[in-house]
CSV table of C-alpha atoms in Angstrom, one decimal:
chain,number,residue,atom,x,y,z
A,1,MET,CA,0.0,0.0,0.0
A,2,LYS,CA,0.9,3.6,-0.5
A,3,ILE,CA,-0.1,5.7,2.6
A,4,LEU,CA,-0.2,9.5,3.1
A,5,LEU,CA,0.2,10.6,6.7
A,6,VAL,CA,-1.0,14.2,7.2
A,7,GLY,CA,0.3,16.0,10.3
A,8,GLU,CA,3.0,15.3,12.9
A,9,TYR,CA,2.9,16.5,16.6
A,10,SER,CA,4.8,13.9,18.5
A,11,ARG,CA,6.8,11.6,16.2
A,12,LEU,CA,3.8,9.2,16.2
A,13,HIS,CA,3.5,9.3,12.4
A,14,ASN,CA,7.3,9.0,11.9
A,15,SER,CA,7.3,5.8,13.9
A,16,LEU,CA,4.2,4.5,12.1
A,17,LYS,CA,5.9,5.3,8.8
A,18,GLU,CA,9.0,3.2,9.9
A,19,GLY,CA,6.7,0.3,10.8
A,20,LEU,CA,4.9,0.5,7.5
A,21,GLU,CA,8.1,0.6,5.5
A,22,ALA,CA,9.5,-2.4,7.5
A,23,LEU,CA,6.4,-4.2,6.2
A,24,GLY,CA,7.2,-3.2,2.6
A,25,HIS,CA,4.7,-0.4,2.2
A,26,ILE,CA,5.3,3.2,1.1
A,27,ALA,CA,4.5,6.0,3.6
A,28,VAL,CA,4.8,9.8,3.1
A,29,ILE,CA,4.4,12.5,5.8
A,30,VAL,CA,3.2,16.0,5.1
A,31,GLY,CA,3.1,18.5,8.0
A,32,THR,CA,4.5,21.6,9.6
A,33,GLY,CA,7.0,19.8,11.9
A,34,ASP,CA,5.1,21.3,14.9
A,35,ASP,CA,7.0,24.6,15.4
A,36,PHE,CA,10.2,24.4,17.5
A,37,LYS,CA,10.0,20.6,17.9
A,38,ASN,CA,10.9,20.3,14.2
A,39,TYR,CA,9.7,16.8,13.6
A,40,SER,CA,10.8,15.2,10.3
A,41,THR,CA,8.4,15.4,7.3
A,42,ASP,CA,8.7,14.4,3.7
A,43,TYR,CA,6.8,17.5,2.6
A,44,SER,CA,6.8,20.6,4.8
A,45,ILE,CA,3.9,23.0,5.0
A,46,ALA,CA,5.5,25.1,7.8
A,47,ALA,CA,4.8,28.8,7.6
A,48,LYS,CA,8.3,29.8,6.8
A,49,LEU,CA,7.6,33.3,5.4
A,50,THR,CA,5.2,34.5,8.1
A,51,GLU,CA,7.1,32.9,10.9
A,52,LYS,CA,10.7,33.8,10.0
A,53,TYR,CA,10.7,36.8,7.7
A,54,LYS,CA,10.7,39.6,10.2
A,55,PRO,CA,8.6,42.2,8.4
A,56,LEU,CA,6.0,39.6,7.6
A,57,LEU,CA,6.1,38.3,11.1
A,58,LYS,CA,5.4,41.7,12.6
A,59,LEU,CA,2.5,42.2,10.1
A,60,THR,CA,1.2,38.7,10.9
A,61,ARG,CA,1.2,39.4,14.7
A,62,ALA,CA,-0.4,42.8,14.3
A,63,LEU,CA,-3.1,41.6,11.9
A,64,LYS,CA,-4.0,38.6,14.2
A,65,LYS,CA,-4.2,40.9,17.3
A,66,ILE,CA,-6.4,43.5,15.5
A,67,THR,CA,-8.6,41.3,13.3
A,68,GLY,CA,-8.1,37.7,14.5
A,69,ILE,CA,-6.9,36.8,11.0
A,70,ASP,CA,-3.9,34.4,11.2
A,71,LEU,CA,-1.6,34.7,8.1
A,72,GLN,CA,0.5,31.8,9.3
A,73,ARG,CA,-2.5,29.5,9.0
A,74,THR,CA,-3.2,31.0,5.6
A,75,GLU,CA,0.4,30.2,4.5
A,76,LYS,CA,0.2,26.6,5.7
A,77,GLY,CA,-3.0,26.1,3.7
A,78,LEU,CA,-1.4,27.7,0.6
A,79,ARG,CA,1.7,25.5,0.9
A,80,PHE,CA,-0.5,22.4,1.2
A,81,TYR,CA,-2.4,23.5,-1.9
A,82,GLY,CA,0.9,23.8,-3.8
A,83,LEU,CA,1.7,20.2,-2.9
A,84,LEU,CA,-1.6,18.7,-4.0
A,85,PRO,CA,-0.2,17.6,-7.4
A,86,LYS,CA,2.3,15.5,-5.5
A,87,LEU,CA,-0.2,14.1,-3.0
A,88,LYS,CA,-2.1,11.8,-5.3
A,89,GLY,CA,-2.3,8.0,-6.0
A,90,PHE,CA,-2.4,7.0,-2.4
A,91,ASP,CA,-4.3,4.0,-1.2
A,92,HIS,CA,-5.1,5.6,2.1
A,93,ILE,CA,-4.8,9.0,3.9
A,94,GLN,CA,-4.6,9.3,7.6
A,95,LEU,CA,-5.2,12.7,9.3
A,96,ILE,CA,-3.5,13.1,12.7
A,97,ASN,CA,-6.3,15.5,13.6
A,98,SER,CA,-9.2,17.2,11.9
A,99,ASP,CA,-7.0,20.3,11.9
A,100,ALA,CA,-4.0,18.4,10.5
A,101,ILE,CA,-3.3,21.0,7.8
A,102,GLU,CA,-3.4,23.7,10.5
A,103,THR,CA,-5.2,26.2,8.3
A,104,HIS,CA,-8.5,27.9,8.5
A,105,PRO,CA,-11.3,25.4,8.9
A,106,ALA,CA,-13.2,26.3,5.7
A,107,PHE,CA,-10.0,26.3,3.7
A,108,ALA,CA,-9.0,22.9,5.3
A,109,LYS,CA,-12.3,21.4,4.2
A,110,TRP,CA,-11.8,22.7,0.7
A,111,LEU,CA,-8.3,21.3,0.5
A,112,LEU,CA,-9.3,17.9,2.0
A,113,LYS,CA,-12.1,17.5,-0.6
A,114,LYS,CA,-9.5,17.9,-3.3
A,115,LEU,CA,-7.1,15.5,-1.5
A,116,ILE,CA,-9.8,12.8,-1.1
A,117,LYS,CA,-10.9,13.2,-4.7
A,118,GLN,CA,-7.4,12.2,-6.0
A,119,ASN,CA,-6.8,9.4,-3.6
A,120,LYS,CA,-8.8,6.5,-2.1
A,121,THR,CA,-9.9,6.1,1.6
A,122,MET,CA,-9.2,8.4,4.6
A,123,SER,CA,-9.1,7.8,8.4
A,124,LEU,CA,-9.0,10.2,11.4
A,125,LEU,CA,-6.5,9.6,14.2
A,126,VAL,CA,-7.5,11.2,17.5
A,127,CYS,CA,-4.2,11.6,19.5
A,128,GLY,CA,-4.7,15.1,20.9
A,129,ASP,CA,-7.2,17.8,21.3
A,130,GLU,CA,-10.4,17.2,19.2
A,131,THR,CA,-13.9,18.5,19.3
A,132,PRO,CA,-15.6,15.5,21.1
A,133,VAL,CA,-12.6,15.2,23.5
A,134,ILE,CA,-12.9,18.8,24.5
A,135,ASP,CA,-16.7,18.5,24.8
A,136,TYR,CA,-16.1,15.6,27.2
A,137,CYS,CA,-13.5,17.4,29.3
A,138,ILE,CA,-15.3,20.6,29.6
A,139,SER,CA,-18.4,18.8,30.9
A,140,GLY,CA,-16.4,18.0,34.0
A,141,ARG,CA,-17.2,14.3,33.8
A,142,PRO,CA,-13.6,13.0,34.0
A,143,ARG,CA,-11.9,13.0,37.5
A,144,TYR,CA,-9.4,15.4,35.9
A,145,SER,CA,-8.3,16.4,32.5
A,146,ILE,CA,-6.2,19.0,30.6
A,147,LEU,CA,-9.1,21.4,31.2
A,148,THR,CA,-9.2,21.0,35.0
A,149,PRO,CA,-7.1,24.2,35.7
A,150,TYR,CA,-9.4,26.2,33.3
A,151,LEU,CA,-12.6,24.8,34.9
A,152,LYS,CA,-11.3,25.9,38.3
A,153,ASP,CA,-10.1,29.3,37.1
A,154,LYS,CA,-11.7,30.8,34.0
A,155,SER,CA,-9.1,33.6,34.0
A,156,LEU,CA,-6.8,31.0,32.4
A,157,LYS,CA,-8.9,31.1,29.2
A,158,SER,CA,-6.1,32.8,27.2
A,159,TYR,CA,-3.8,29.8,27.9
A,160,TYR,CA,-6.5,27.4,26.5
A,161,SER,CA,-7.0,29.1,23.1
A,162,TYR,CA,-5.8,26.0,21.3
A,163,PRO,CA,-8.1,23.3,22.9
A,164,LEU,CA,-11.1,25.7,23.2
A,165,LYS,CA,-11.0,26.5,19.5
A,166,TYR,CA,-12.4,23.0,18.9
A,167,LEU,CA,-15.7,24.2,20.5
A,168,GLN,CA,-16.1,27.0,17.9
A,169,ASN,CA,-18.6,26.3,15.2
A,170,ASN,CA,-16.2,26.3,12.3
A,171,HIS,CA,-13.9,23.7,13.9
A,172,ARG,CA,-16.9,21.7,15.0
A,173,GLN,CA,-18.2,21.6,11.4
A,174,LEU,CA,-14.8,20.6,10.1
A,175,PHE,CA,-14.6,17.7,12.6
A,176,LYS,CA,-18.1,16.6,11.6
A,177,TRP,CA,-17.2,16.7,7.9
A,178,VAL,CA,-13.9,14.8,8.5
A,179,GLN,CA,-15.8,12.2,10.6
A,180,ALA,CA,-18.4,11.7,7.9
A,181,ASN,CA,-15.7,11.2,5.3
A,182,ALA,CA,-13.5,8.9,7.3
A,183,ASN,CA,-13.8,5.2,7.0
A,184,CYS,CA,-12.6,4.8,10.6
A,185,ILE,CA,-11.6,6.8,13.6
A,186,ILE,CA,-8.6,5.6,15.6
A,187,THR,CA,-7.5,6.7,19.1
A,188,SER,CA,-3.9,6.4,20.3
A,189,ASP,CA,-4.6,6.0,24.1
A,190,LEU,CA,-7.2,6.0,26.8
A,191,ASP,CA,-7.1,9.8,27.2
A,192,TYR,CA,-8.8,9.9,23.8
A,193,GLN,CA,-10.6,6.6,23.7
A,194,ILE,CA,-12.5,7.2,26.9
A,195,PRO,CA,-13.9,10.6,25.8
A,196,MET,CA,-14.6,9.5,22.2
A,197,ARG,CA,-16.5,6.4,23.4
A,198,SER,CA,-18.3,8.4,26.1
A,199,MET,CA,-19.5,10.9,23.5
A,200,GLY,CA,-20.9,8.1,21.4
A,201,TYR,CA,-18.3,7.6,18.7
A,202,ASN,CA,-17.2,4.2,17.4
A,203,THR,CA,-13.5,4.2,17.7
A,204,GLN,CA,-10.6,1.7,17.8
A,205,LEU,CA,-7.8,2.2,20.2
A,206,ILE,CA,-4.4,1.3,18.6
A,207,PRO,CA,-1.4,1.9,20.9
A,208,ASN,CA,1.2,4.5,19.8
A,209,PRO,CA,3.9,2.8,17.7
A,210,VAL,CA,7.4,3.1,19.2
A,211,ASN,CA,10.5,2.1,17.1
A,212,THR,CA,12.4,0.2,19.7
A,213,SER,CA,15.1,-0.7,17.1
A,214,LYS,CA,16.0,3.0,17.0
A,215,ILE,CA,15.6,3.6,20.8
A,216,SER,CA,18.2,1.7,22.8
A,217,PHE,CA,17.5,0.5,26.3
A,218,ILE,CA,19.8,2.2,28.7
A,219,ASP,CA,20.7,-0.1,31.6
A,220,LEU,CA,20.3,2.3,34.5
A,221,GLN,CA,23.3,2.8,36.8
A,222,ILE,CA,23.1,5.0,39.9
A,223,PRO,CA,26.7,5.3,41.2
A,224,ASN,CA,26.1,8.7,42.9
A,225,LYS,CA,23.1,11.0,42.3
A,226,VAL,CA,19.7,10.2,41.0
A,227,VAL,CA,19.1,12.4,37.9
A,228,ILE,CA,15.6,13.8,37.4
A,229,PHE,CA,14.6,15.5,34.2
A,230,LEU,CA,11.8,17.9,33.5
A,231,GLY,CA,11.3,19.2,30.0
A,232,ILE,CA,8.9,22.2,29.8
A,233,ASN,CA,6.9,23.3,26.8
A,234,ARG,CA,5.4,26.7,27.7
A,235,LEU,CA,2.5,26.2,25.3
A,236,SER,CA,1.3,23.2,27.3
A,237,TYR,CA,2.7,24.2,30.7
A,238,ILE,CA,-0.7,24.6,32.4
A,239,LYS,CA,-2.4,21.7,30.5
A,240,LYS,CA,0.3,19.2,31.6
A,241,GLY,CA,0.3,20.4,35.3
A,242,ILE,CA,4.0,21.3,35.2
A,243,VAL,CA,3.5,23.5,38.3
A,244,PHE,CA,3.0,20.3,40.4
A,245,PHE,CA,6.3,18.9,39.2
A,246,GLU,CA,8.1,22.2,39.9
A,247,ASP,CA,6.7,22.4,43.4
A,248,ALA,CA,7.7,18.7,44.1
A,249,LEU,CA,11.2,19.3,42.8
A,250,GLN,CA,11.6,22.2,45.2
A,251,GLN,CA,10.8,19.9,48.0
A,252,ILE,CA,13.1,17.2,46.7
A,253,GLN,CA,16.0,19.6,46.2
A,254,GLN,CA,15.7,20.8,49.8
A,255,GLN,CA,15.5,17.3,51.2
A,256,TYR,CA,18.0,15.5,49.0
A,257,ALA,CA,20.4,18.1,47.7
A,258,GLU,CA,23.3,15.7,48.0
A,259,LYS,CA,21.5,12.8,46.4
A,260,VAL,CA,19.8,14.3,43.3
A,261,GLU,CA,20.7,16.2,40.1
A,262,ILE,CA,17.8,18.1,38.6
A,263,ILE,CA,17.8,19.0,34.9
A,264,VAL,CA,15.1,21.4,33.6
A,265,THR,CA,14.8,22.5,29.9
A,266,GLU,CA,12.4,24.7,28.2
A,267,ASN,CA,11.1,24.8,24.6
A,268,VAL,CA,14.0,23.0,23.0
A,269,PRO,CA,13.9,21.1,19.6
A,270,TYR,CA,13.0,17.4,19.8
A,271,ALA,CA,16.5,16.1,19.0
A,272,GLN,CA,18.0,18.3,21.7
A,273,TYR,CA,15.3,17.4,24.2
A,274,ILE,CA,16.1,13.7,23.7
A,275,GLU,CA,19.8,14.2,24.0
A,276,MET,CA,19.4,16.2,27.3
A,277,TYR,CA,17.2,13.6,29.0
A,278,ASN,CA,19.4,10.6,28.1
A,279,ARG,CA,21.4,11.0,31.4
A,280,ALA,CA,18.2,10.9,33.5
A,281,HIS,CA,17.0,8.1,35.6
A,282,ILE,CA,13.6,9.7,36.2
A,283,VAL,CA,11.6,11.8,33.6
A,284,LEU,CA,8.7,14.0,34.7
A,285,ASP,CA,6.2,14.1,31.8
A,286,GLN,CA,2.6,15.2,32.6
A,287,VAL,CA,0.0,15.1,35.4
A,288,TYR,CA,-3.5,15.5,33.8
A,289,ALA,CA,-3.6,12.1,32.0
A,290,PHE,CA,-4.8,8.6,32.4
A,291,ASP,CA,-2.5,7.0,29.9
A,292,GLN,CA,0.9,7.8,28.4
A,293,GLY,CA,1.6,10.2,25.6
A,294,TYR,CA,4.4,9.8,23.0
A,295,ASN,CA,7.2,11.5,25.0
A,296,ALA,CA,6.5,9.3,28.0
A,297,LEU,CA,6.6,6.1,25.8
A,298,GLU,CA,9.9,7.0,24.2
A,299,ALA,CA,11.4,7.6,27.7
A,300,MET,CA,10.0,4.3,28.9
A,301,ALA,CA,11.5,2.5,25.9
A,302,LYS,CA,14.9,3.8,27.1
A,303,GLY,CA,14.2,2.3,30.5
A,304,LYS,CA,13.5,5.6,32.3
A,305,VAL,CA,11.1,5.8,35.2
A,306,VAL,CA,8.4,8.1,33.9
A,307,PHE,CA,5.9,10.2,36.0
A,308,THR,CA,2.9,10.4,33.7
A,309,GLY,CA,-0.6,9.1,33.3
A,310,ALA,CA,-0.9,5.5,34.6
A,311,GLU,CA,-4.4,5.4,36.2
A,312,ASP,CA,-6.4,2.3,37.1
A,313,GLU,CA,-8.1,2.5,33.7
A,314,PHE,CA,-4.7,2.0,32.1
A,315,THR,CA,-3.5,-0.8,34.3
A,316,ASP,CA,-6.9,-2.6,33.8
A,317,HIS,CA,-6.8,-2.1,30.0
A,318,TYR,CA,-3.3,-3.7,29.7
A,319,ASP,CA,-3.9,-6.2,32.6
A,320,LEU,CA,-0.8,-5.1,34.5
A,321,THR,CA,0.1,-6.4,37.9
A,322,GLU,CA,3.2,-4.3,38.4
A,323,ARG,CA,3.9,-0.6,37.8
A,324,VAL,CA,5.6,0.3,34.4
A,325,ALA,CA,5.3,4.0,35.1
A,326,VAL,CA,4.5,6.2,38.1
A,327,ASN,CA,1.0,7.7,38.0
A,328,ALA,CA,1.5,11.4,38.5
A,329,LEU,CA,-1.4,13.0,40.4
A,330,PRO,CA,-2.2,16.7,40.5
A,331,ASP,CA,-0.7,16.9,44.0
A,332,ALA,CA,2.9,18.1,44.5
A,333,GLY,CA,3.1,16.4,47.9
A,334,ALA,CA,2.1,13.0,46.3
A,335,ILE,CA,4.7,13.5,43.5
A,336,ALA,CA,7.4,14.4,46.0
A,337,ALA,CA,6.5,11.3,48.1
A,338,GLU,CA,6.9,9.1,45.0
A,339,LEU,CA,10.2,10.7,44.2
A,340,SER,CA,11.4,10.4,47.7
A,341,TYR,CA,10.6,6.6,47.7
A,342,LEU,CA,12.6,6.1,44.5
A,343,ILE,CA,15.6,8.1,45.8
A,344,GLU,CA,15.6,6.1,48.9
A,345,ASN,CA,15.2,2.8,47.0
A,346,PRO,CA,17.4,3.1,43.8
A,347,ASP,CA,16.9,-0.7,43.1
A,348,GLU,CA,13.3,0.1,42.4
A,349,ILE,CA,14.3,2.7,39.8
A,350,ILE,CA,16.3,0.0,38.0
A,351,ALA,CA,13.5,-2.6,38.2
A,352,LEU,CA,10.8,-0.2,37.1
A,353,GLY,CA,12.9,1.0,34.2
A,354,LYS,CA,13.3,-2.6,33.0
A,355,ARG,CA,9.5,-3.2,33.3
A,356,ALA,CA,8.9,-0.1,31.3
A,357,ARG,CA,11.0,-1.3,28.4
A,358,ALA,CA,9.4,-4.7,28.5
A,359,PHE,CA,6.0,-3.1,28.4
A,360,ILE,CA,6.9,-1.0,25.3
A,361,GLU,CA,8.3,-4.0,23.5
A,362,LYS,CA,5.1,-6.0,24.2
A,363,GLU,CA,2.4,-3.4,23.6
A,364,HIS,CA,3.9,-0.6,21.4
A,365,ASP,CA,6.2,-2.4,18.9
A,366,TYR,CA,6.1,-0.2,15.8
A,367,ILE,CA,5.9,-3.1,13.3
A,368,LYS,CA,3.1,-4.9,15.3
A,369,VAL,CA,1.2,-1.6,15.6
A,370,ALA,CA,1.7,-0.8,11.9
A,371,ASN,CA,0.0,-4.1,11.1
A,372,ILE,CA,-3.0,-3.2,13.3
A,373,TYR,CA,-3.3,0.1,11.5
A,374,LEU,CA,-3.3,-1.6,8.1
A,375,GLN,CA,-6.1,-3.9,9.3
A,376,ALA,CA,-8.1,-0.9,10.5
A,377,TRP,CA,-7.7,1.0,7.3
A,378,THR,CA,-8.8,-1.9,5.1
A,379,GLN,CA,-11.8,-3.2,7.0
């Protein structure tokens, strides 16, 4: 098969591409690279002019502030339009999101109509913010979610412009159109499967693909200090509950100054981010989650102890009897207590890291997962 993967926010599509290619298929990625993360794509639709050409950048910012018109989204759509002659003859298209082209919803719908017309089937992957997911979260039904801080404090609305846009009528209509034209909807983990099913959608959960042939297991050694890593993305700082990690780290630094080394980074490209956390024994990922996102899975594949979503729903789904990650609650004291236990019991860090790698190999192998995708697309 020849597959077109539209959009890339976490390296999910890159790993899926590698799995598909290992099975003898052709896969092509078109996307923006997701800003500073700079993920690999075969065809880029990044807004190079309006993001990097200073006079245009100033105009873009001023126009957006005054009128709400986003020239960067316009440029992305135009770049996608220019690529349409090359994006034909595919057996299947997968959108990583209804907003995968990252342009204006009406323009996106027009472009997608053209894209579908010159190819065969299309699927929608829900692995991040999406209209039904945000509908579910804003209802307050889950114990907690990325919207919990906003629901508690509406003054945070400006920090939630990205997820809340999916509640706007134009984005809602785009999702409905994509859903109606997709032969299947796939979710990447329980943080999306639970909301989609709760909102009445028939979806299939396919675990994130992780290329363990490219990610080497690092046998943890703790000769002196326990190294703890926190990578901050300011755009998702509140949504991921980073403040709880920061507060917990302050407590740990005071209590175990001679036993720990703490590394904190902010808004660094993906390749640099990975290089910086390679030394870590413990990686702090996110709080408001039931399951693991892509960054957590890659760290687990390396044998790191990851503080992330690992709720009962997750352990039940995978029938786990031992921890493969630490469930990070929105409670700095609870996080500090978990960190303290691991610092005092370094053998558990090593054991947990080995279990994490084994879990990734069993449930997230990129070739095994690619096969499941192929089956879903051709049903």
